[in-house]
Amino acid sequence: MKNADIVARDLKRVWHPCTQMKDHERLPLIPIKRGEGVWLEDFEGNRYIDAVSSWWVNLFGHANPRINQAIKDQVEQLEHVILAGFTHEPVVNLSEQLVDVAPAGLTRCFYADNGSSAVEVALKMSYHYWKNHGQASKKNFVNLSNSYHGETLGALALGDVALYKDTYQSLLMDVITAPSPDAFNREAGETEEAYALRQFAEMERILAERHHEICAVVVEPLIQCAGNMRMHHPIYHTKLREACDRYGVHLIADEIAVGFGRTGTLFACEQANITPDFLCLSKGLTAGYLPLSVVLTTDNVYDAFYDDYQTLRAFLHSHSYTGNAIGCAVALATLKIFRDDKVIEANRQLARCMADSVAHLRDHPHVGDIRQHGMTLAIEMVKDKPGKTPYPWQERRGLRVYQHALSRQALLRPLASVVYFMPPYVITEEQIRHLAQVATEGIDLAVRD
Ligand code: PMP
């Protein structure tokens, strides 16, 4: 089979996610036949380094032999069983192990099957907790500007990226939006920490004034990934945890994108030294293999639902594939690789290599910012460097980087004008330097008028 054959068939029948399909009249669709490690390979043998981990999911490379084996072993035993009234070994083992590695105090695991669904679970649980405690007036949520939490209506309402949200605004619940601690917007000479503290003042004010009507604050700790990889200082979350405790408001940490080592620690919350009331995980949970998500919560939350059936306090929420056995087996294999290969420690050298290999871009006349938390690094192209003026989105400068990268064996998929690396952890230093070279060429091309 040739690339062109499968592409032609695809374009007749498949509707692709997050895509204006008309773009494919001129942008080639890339059909992938096989993957191995960081490489994706098409039907004609062209190869691409997956620098974005296929939407931030892949951790240990494509077709990883250890994970493949875990799937084979599990599928011979049990593929899936209803998780209401029944259980199975992988879900029990996984729950025990997640509780062991998660921030202290998270003791209960509730499963769903994708990131957005995990966010929905956390929102409903938080609201329901307050209701079970006789505080049904708590029904609002606080989010941060520039946040993203998924595409289902509840999760979309909690997001603040206009491109995804605006069209559907009239379908969405109202939320209270506090300004993001996004360090890109700090004043010249202001530290990231000082800026985060300054931005926190408004959050504090909202909680002080309206806590009686607020269930929870929802945040993406350290990196607003879909919000153009904007980053901030962990102090914000330390302060937020204190304030949530003071005002009796839940803290929901959406680590769907940043969990499992992307920020340099297994979970981003560790850097703020906090335990959220709800921790949402997906993506890296299964190392990029299968859709699975989980919400970890506390005994305190769990206990609010534990009662006689007739009191109707139970959390009657379900998804057909909740706690899928093969997904859980993959997640167990993923956690084993983290332990066996001391992945978090090993990643420090890769993170340093990423930083070093793009350092020269700091002086580039159209690079307004280079930022990094651990294994995630972003380079923001700007029209005017001193004022950090953005390029108009209509110019789609990032797309030029994407197209150039494809011609140089790399899958870079900029968000607007932000070129970023969030690679699988099996990437080599040589491959990182290649990506940096490709990104540099791409940026040079993209900023030409
Ligand atoms: N939250 C965050 C922070 C995300 O980055 C994403 C996905 N990009 C989601 C939630 C939604 O996850 P899913 O796409 O699996 O629904």
Short mmCIF file of C-alpha atoms in Angstrom, two decimals, residues 53-340:
data_model
loop_
_atom_site.label_atom_id
_atom_site.label_comp_id
_atom_site.label_asym_id
_atom_site.label_seq_id
_atom_site.Cartn_x
_atom_site.Cartn_y
_atom_site.Cartn_z
CA SER A 53 4.38 12.18 22.24
CA SER A 54 1.23 11.91 20.07
CA TRP A 55 -0.77 14.54 21.99
CA TRP A 56 1.29 14.15 25.17
CA VAL A 57 0.39 10.54 25.84
CA ASN A 58 3.40 8.44 24.88
CA LEU A 59 6.04 7.97 27.58
CA PHE A 60 8.28 5.08 26.65
CA GLY A 61 8.14 4.99 22.87
CA HIS A 62 5.86 3.34 20.36
CA ALA A 63 5.53 -0.45 20.39
CA ASN A 64 7.46 -0.71 23.62
CA PRO A 65 8.28 -4.42 24.10
CA ARG A 66 7.63 -4.38 27.85
CA ILE A 67 4.22 -2.79 27.49
CA ASN A 68 3.34 -4.96 24.51
CA GLN A 69 4.08 -8.02 26.62
CA ALA A 70 1.89 -6.75 29.48
CA ILE A 71 -1.02 -6.42 27.04
CA LYS A 72 -0.48 -9.89 25.64
CA ASP A 73 -0.37 -11.41 29.12
CA GLN A 74 -3.48 -9.60 30.27
CA VAL A 75 -5.56 -10.25 27.17
CA GLU A 76 -5.06 -14.00 27.58
CA GLN A 77 -6.43 -13.74 31.10
CA LEU A 78 -9.23 -11.17 31.11
CA GLU A 79 -9.93 -8.32 28.69
CA HIS A 80 -12.67 -6.51 30.60
CA VAL A 81 -15.31 -6.99 33.24
CA ILE A 82 -18.02 -4.73 34.60
CA LEU A 83 -16.52 -2.84 37.58
CA ALA A 84 -19.80 -2.48 39.48
CA GLY A 85 -20.26 -5.45 41.74
CA PHE A 86 -17.13 -7.09 40.28
CA THR A 87 -13.43 -6.41 40.45
CA HIS A 88 -10.16 -7.78 39.07
CA GLU A 89 -6.51 -7.99 40.00
CA PRO A 90 -5.08 -5.29 37.72
CA VAL A 91 -7.47 -2.62 39.03
CA VAL A 92 -6.70 -3.54 42.65
CA ASN A 93 -2.95 -3.58 42.07
CA LEU A 94 -3.08 -0.33 40.15
CA SER A 95 -5.14 1.43 42.79
CA GLU A 96 -2.70 0.35 45.52
CA GLN A 97 0.28 1.50 43.50
CA LEU A 98 -1.26 4.84 42.52
CA VAL A 99 -2.00 5.57 46.17
CA ASP A 100 1.64 4.75 46.96
CA VAL A 101 3.10 7.17 44.41
CA ALA A 102 0.52 9.97 44.57
CA PRO A 103 0.77 12.88 47.03
CA ALA A 104 0.10 11.67 50.59
CA GLY A 105 -3.55 11.53 51.63
CA LEU A 106 -5.02 10.50 48.26
CA THR A 107 -6.40 7.10 49.15
CA ARG A 108 -9.27 6.31 46.77
CA CYS A 109 -9.27 5.73 43.01
CA PHE A 110 -12.31 6.25 40.78
CA TYR A 111 -11.81 5.25 37.14
CA ALA A 112 -13.07 6.66 33.84
CA ASP A 113 -11.75 6.30 30.31
CA ASN A 114 -10.38 9.64 29.10
CA GLY A 115 -9.18 12.93 30.51
CA SER A 116 -12.37 14.93 29.98
CA SER A 117 -14.39 12.24 31.75
CA ALA A 118 -12.01 12.36 34.71
CA VAL A 119 -12.59 16.10 34.97
CA GLU A 120 -16.36 15.53 34.86
CA VAL A 121 -16.03 12.98 37.66
CA ALA A 122 -14.07 15.42 39.84
CA LEU A 123 -16.58 18.25 39.23
CA LYS A 124 -19.57 16.06 40.04
CA MET A 125 -17.92 14.51 43.08
CA SER A 126 -16.99 17.90 44.49
CA TYR A 127 -20.49 19.32 44.04
CA HIS A 128 -22.04 16.14 45.41
CA TYR A 129 -19.72 16.15 48.44
CA TRP A 130 -20.97 19.58 49.48
CA LYS A 131 -24.55 18.55 48.81
CA ASN A 132 -24.15 15.45 50.98
CA HIS A 133 -22.88 17.80 53.67
CA GLY A 134 -26.02 19.93 53.38
CA GLN A 135 -24.29 22.72 51.46
CA ALA A 136 -26.07 22.57 48.11
CA SER A 137 -25.53 26.32 47.70
CA LYS A 138 -21.94 25.49 46.79
CA LYS A 139 -22.36 24.97 43.07
CA ASN A 140 -19.84 27.17 41.29
CA PHE A 141 -16.32 26.39 40.14
CA VAL A 142 -13.31 28.65 39.84
CA ASN A 143 -10.86 28.23 36.97
CA LEU A 144 -7.82 30.13 35.71
CA SER A 145 -7.67 32.22 32.59
CA ASN A 146 -6.01 30.38 29.68
CA SER A 147 -6.86 26.98 31.18
CA TYR A 148 -7.92 23.81 29.38
CA HIS A 149 -9.62 20.78 30.88
CA GLY A 150 -11.12 18.87 27.95
CA GLU A 151 -13.94 18.98 25.42
CA THR A 152 -17.06 17.53 27.07
CA LEU A 153 -19.46 20.28 28.12
CA GLY A 154 -18.50 20.38 31.80
CA ALA A 155 -14.79 20.22 31.13
CA LEU A 156 -15.11 22.74 28.29
CA ALA A 157 -16.91 25.15 30.60
CA LEU A 158 -13.92 24.95 32.96
CA GLY A 159 -11.53 25.79 30.16
CA ASP A 160 -10.71 29.27 28.95
CA VAL A 161 -9.16 28.81 25.49
CA ALA A 162 -11.42 30.83 23.21
CA LEU A 163 -10.62 28.80 20.12
CA TYR A 164 -12.26 25.71 21.60
CA LYS A 165 -14.83 27.32 23.84
CA ASP A 166 -16.40 30.40 22.30
CA THR A 167 -18.58 28.61 19.75
CA TYR A 168 -20.28 26.57 22.46
CA GLN A 169 -20.50 29.29 25.11
CA SER A 170 -24.29 29.34 25.26
CA LEU A 171 -24.33 25.61 26.14
CA LEU A 172 -21.92 25.94 29.03
CA MET A 173 -22.30 26.48 32.77
CA ASP A 174 -20.93 29.74 34.13
CA VAL A 175 -17.62 29.63 35.95
CA ILE A 176 -15.66 32.18 37.95
CA THR A 177 -12.34 32.92 36.26
CA ALA A 178 -9.28 34.09 38.20
CA PRO A 179 -6.22 35.46 36.37
CA SER A 180 -3.59 32.88 35.51
CA PRO A 181 -0.14 33.04 37.16
CA ASP A 182 1.29 32.52 33.63
CA ALA A 183 4.85 33.88 33.96
CA PHE A 184 4.92 35.07 30.34
CA ASN A 185 2.92 38.11 31.41
CA ARG A 186 5.16 39.20 34.29
CA GLU A 187 6.71 42.67 34.26
CA ALA A 188 10.32 43.08 33.15
CA GLY A 189 12.53 42.39 36.17
CA GLU A 190 9.74 40.68 38.13
CA THR A 191 10.46 37.10 39.24
CA GLU A 192 8.11 34.27 38.33
CA GLU A 193 7.47 33.73 42.01
CA ALA A 194 6.63 37.38 42.66
CA TYR A 195 4.29 37.40 39.69
CA ALA A 196 2.53 34.21 40.82
CA LEU A 197 2.02 35.75 44.26
CA ARG A 198 0.73 38.97 42.72
CA GLN A 199 -1.76 37.05 40.57
CA PHE A 200 -2.83 35.02 43.57
CA ALA A 201 -4.28 38.11 45.26
CA GLU A 202 -7.31 38.03 42.97
CA MET A 203 -7.89 34.31 43.64
CA GLU A 204 -7.72 35.04 47.37
CA ARG A 205 -10.28 37.82 46.94
CA ILE A 206 -12.67 35.57 45.00
CA LEU A 207 -12.44 32.82 47.61
CA ALA A 208 -12.85 35.25 50.50
CA GLU A 209 -15.96 36.83 48.99
CA ARG A 210 -17.67 33.87 47.40
CA HIS A 211 -16.50 30.67 49.12
CA HIS A 212 -20.03 29.89 50.34
CA GLU A 213 -21.11 29.37 46.71
CA ILE A 214 -17.89 27.68 45.47
CA CYS A 215 -17.33 23.90 45.33
CA ALA A 216 -13.81 23.81 43.99
CA VAL A 217 -10.95 25.54 42.22
CA VAL A 218 -9.69 23.65 39.17
CA VAL A 219 -6.07 24.09 38.04
CA GLU A 220 -3.46 22.60 35.73
CA PRO A 221 -0.38 22.68 37.98
CA LEU A 222 2.76 24.31 36.48
CA ILE A 223 1.92 24.13 32.77
CA GLN A 224 -1.20 25.24 30.91
CA CYS A 225 -0.48 22.86 28.09
CA ALA A 226 -3.29 23.48 25.59
CA GLY A 227 -3.05 27.17 26.55
CA ASN A 228 0.15 27.38 24.49
CA MET A 229 2.42 25.70 27.02
CA ARG A 230 2.37 28.69 29.34
CA MET A 231 4.13 27.98 32.64
CA HIS A 232 4.13 29.34 36.16
CA HIS A 233 5.79 29.08 39.56
CA PRO A 234 4.68 26.35 42.01
CA ILE A 235 4.23 28.86 44.86
CA TYR A 236 0.80 29.64 43.37
CA HIS A 237 -0.45 26.17 44.25
CA THR A 238 1.08 26.21 47.72
CA LYS A 239 -0.86 29.41 48.40
CA LEU A 240 -3.97 28.05 46.75
CA ARG A 241 -3.95 24.92 48.91
CA GLU A 242 -3.73 27.06 52.07
CA ALA A 243 -6.54 29.30 50.89
CA CYS A 244 -8.80 26.40 49.87
CA ASP A 245 -8.36 24.92 53.34
CA ARG A 246 -9.08 28.26 54.97
CA TYR A 247 -12.26 28.86 52.99
CA GLY A 248 -13.59 25.30 52.79
CA VAL A 249 -13.21 24.88 49.02
CA HIS A 250 -11.90 21.79 47.18
CA LEU A 251 -8.78 21.89 45.06
CA ILE A 252 -8.95 19.85 41.85
CA ALA A 253 -5.54 19.28 40.23
CA ASP A 254 -5.86 18.34 36.58
CA GLU A 255 -2.56 16.54 35.95
CA ILE A 256 -3.91 14.80 32.87
CA ALA A 257 -1.19 16.37 30.72
CA VAL A 258 1.52 17.20 33.26
CA GLY A 259 1.41 14.02 35.36
CA PHE A 260 3.85 11.14 35.01
CA GLY A 261 7.05 13.12 34.86
CA ARG A 262 6.38 15.83 32.28
CA THR A 263 7.35 18.62 34.70
CA GLY A 264 10.38 16.83 36.14
CA THR A 265 8.65 15.22 39.12
CA LEU A 266 6.22 12.31 38.89
CA PHE A 267 3.38 14.74 39.68
CA ALA A 268 3.55 18.52 39.38
CA CYS A 269 1.82 18.94 42.77
CA GLU A 270 4.99 17.62 44.41
CA GLN A 271 6.80 20.84 43.46
CA ALA A 272 4.24 22.88 45.41
CA ASN A 273 4.33 20.32 48.22
CA ILE A 274 0.56 19.92 48.20
CA THR A 275 -2.10 17.25 48.15
CA PRO A 276 -5.18 18.26 46.14
CA ASP A 277 -8.63 16.98 47.10
CA PHE A 278 -8.94 15.48 43.63
CA LEU A 279 -6.11 14.48 41.32
CA CYS A 280 -7.15 13.78 37.70
CA LEU A 281 -4.83 11.53 35.68
CA SER A 282 -4.97 10.10 32.16
CA LYS A 283 -2.65 10.30 29.09
CA GLY A 284 0.68 9.06 30.56
CA LEU A 285 -1.21 6.75 32.92
CA THR A 286 -1.15 4.20 30.10
CA ALA A 287 2.05 5.50 28.46
CA GLY A 288 0.15 6.38 25.29
CA TYR A 289 -1.41 2.98 24.71
CA LEU A 290 -5.04 2.91 25.80
CA PRO A 291 -7.74 5.28 27.01
CA LEU A 292 -7.90 5.15 30.79
CA SER A 293 -8.27 7.83 33.43
CA VAL A 294 -8.55 7.99 37.17
CA VAL A 295 -9.54 10.50 39.84
CA LEU A 296 -7.76 10.05 43.14
CA THR A 297 -9.39 11.51 46.19
CA THR A 298 -9.26 11.46 49.99
CA ASP A 299 -10.92 9.44 52.74
CA ASN A 300 -12.74 12.62 53.70
CA VAL A 301 -14.42 12.84 50.30
CA TYR A 302 -15.09 9.10 50.15
CA ASP A 303 -16.71 9.10 53.57
CA ALA A 304 -19.22 11.76 52.54
CA PHE A 305 -20.75 9.26 50.10
CA TYR A 306 -20.62 6.16 52.32
CA ASP A 307 -24.05 5.47 53.77
CA ASP A 308 -27.14 3.28 53.51
CA TYR A 309 -28.40 2.96 49.94
CA GLN A 310 -31.74 4.57 50.75
CA THR A 311 -30.06 7.84 51.73
CA LEU A 312 -29.14 8.25 48.03
CA ARG A 313 -25.74 9.67 48.86
CA ALA A 314 -23.82 7.30 46.56
CA PHE A 315 -21.88 8.50 43.53
CA LEU A 316 -23.97 6.87 40.80
CA HIS A 317 -21.65 7.73 37.93
CA SER A 318 -20.28 5.19 35.47
CA HIS A 319 -18.69 4.63 32.09
CA SER A 320 -18.92 1.29 30.30
CA TYR A 321 -15.16 0.81 30.17
CA THR A 322 -14.46 1.99 33.72
CA GLY A 323 -11.29 0.34 35.03
CA ASN A 324 -10.69 -1.69 31.88
CA ALA A 325 -8.42 -4.61 32.75
CA ILE A 326 -6.06 -4.26 29.79
CA GLY A 327 -5.74 -0.53 30.44
CA CYS A 328 -4.93 -1.22 34.09
CA ALA A 329 -2.33 -3.84 33.10
CA VAL A 330 -0.69 -1.26 30.84
CA ALA A 331 -0.71 1.31 33.64
CA LEU A 332 0.96 -1.23 35.95
CA ALA A 333 3.64 -1.89 33.32
CA THR A 334 4.11 1.87 33.03
CA LEU A 335 4.64 2.31 36.78
CA LYS A 336 7.07 -0.62 36.74
CA ILE A 337 9.17 1.05 34.06
CA PHE A 338 9.27 4.25 36.14
CA ARG A 339 10.60 2.20 39.08
CA ASP A 340 12.93 -0.17 37.25
#
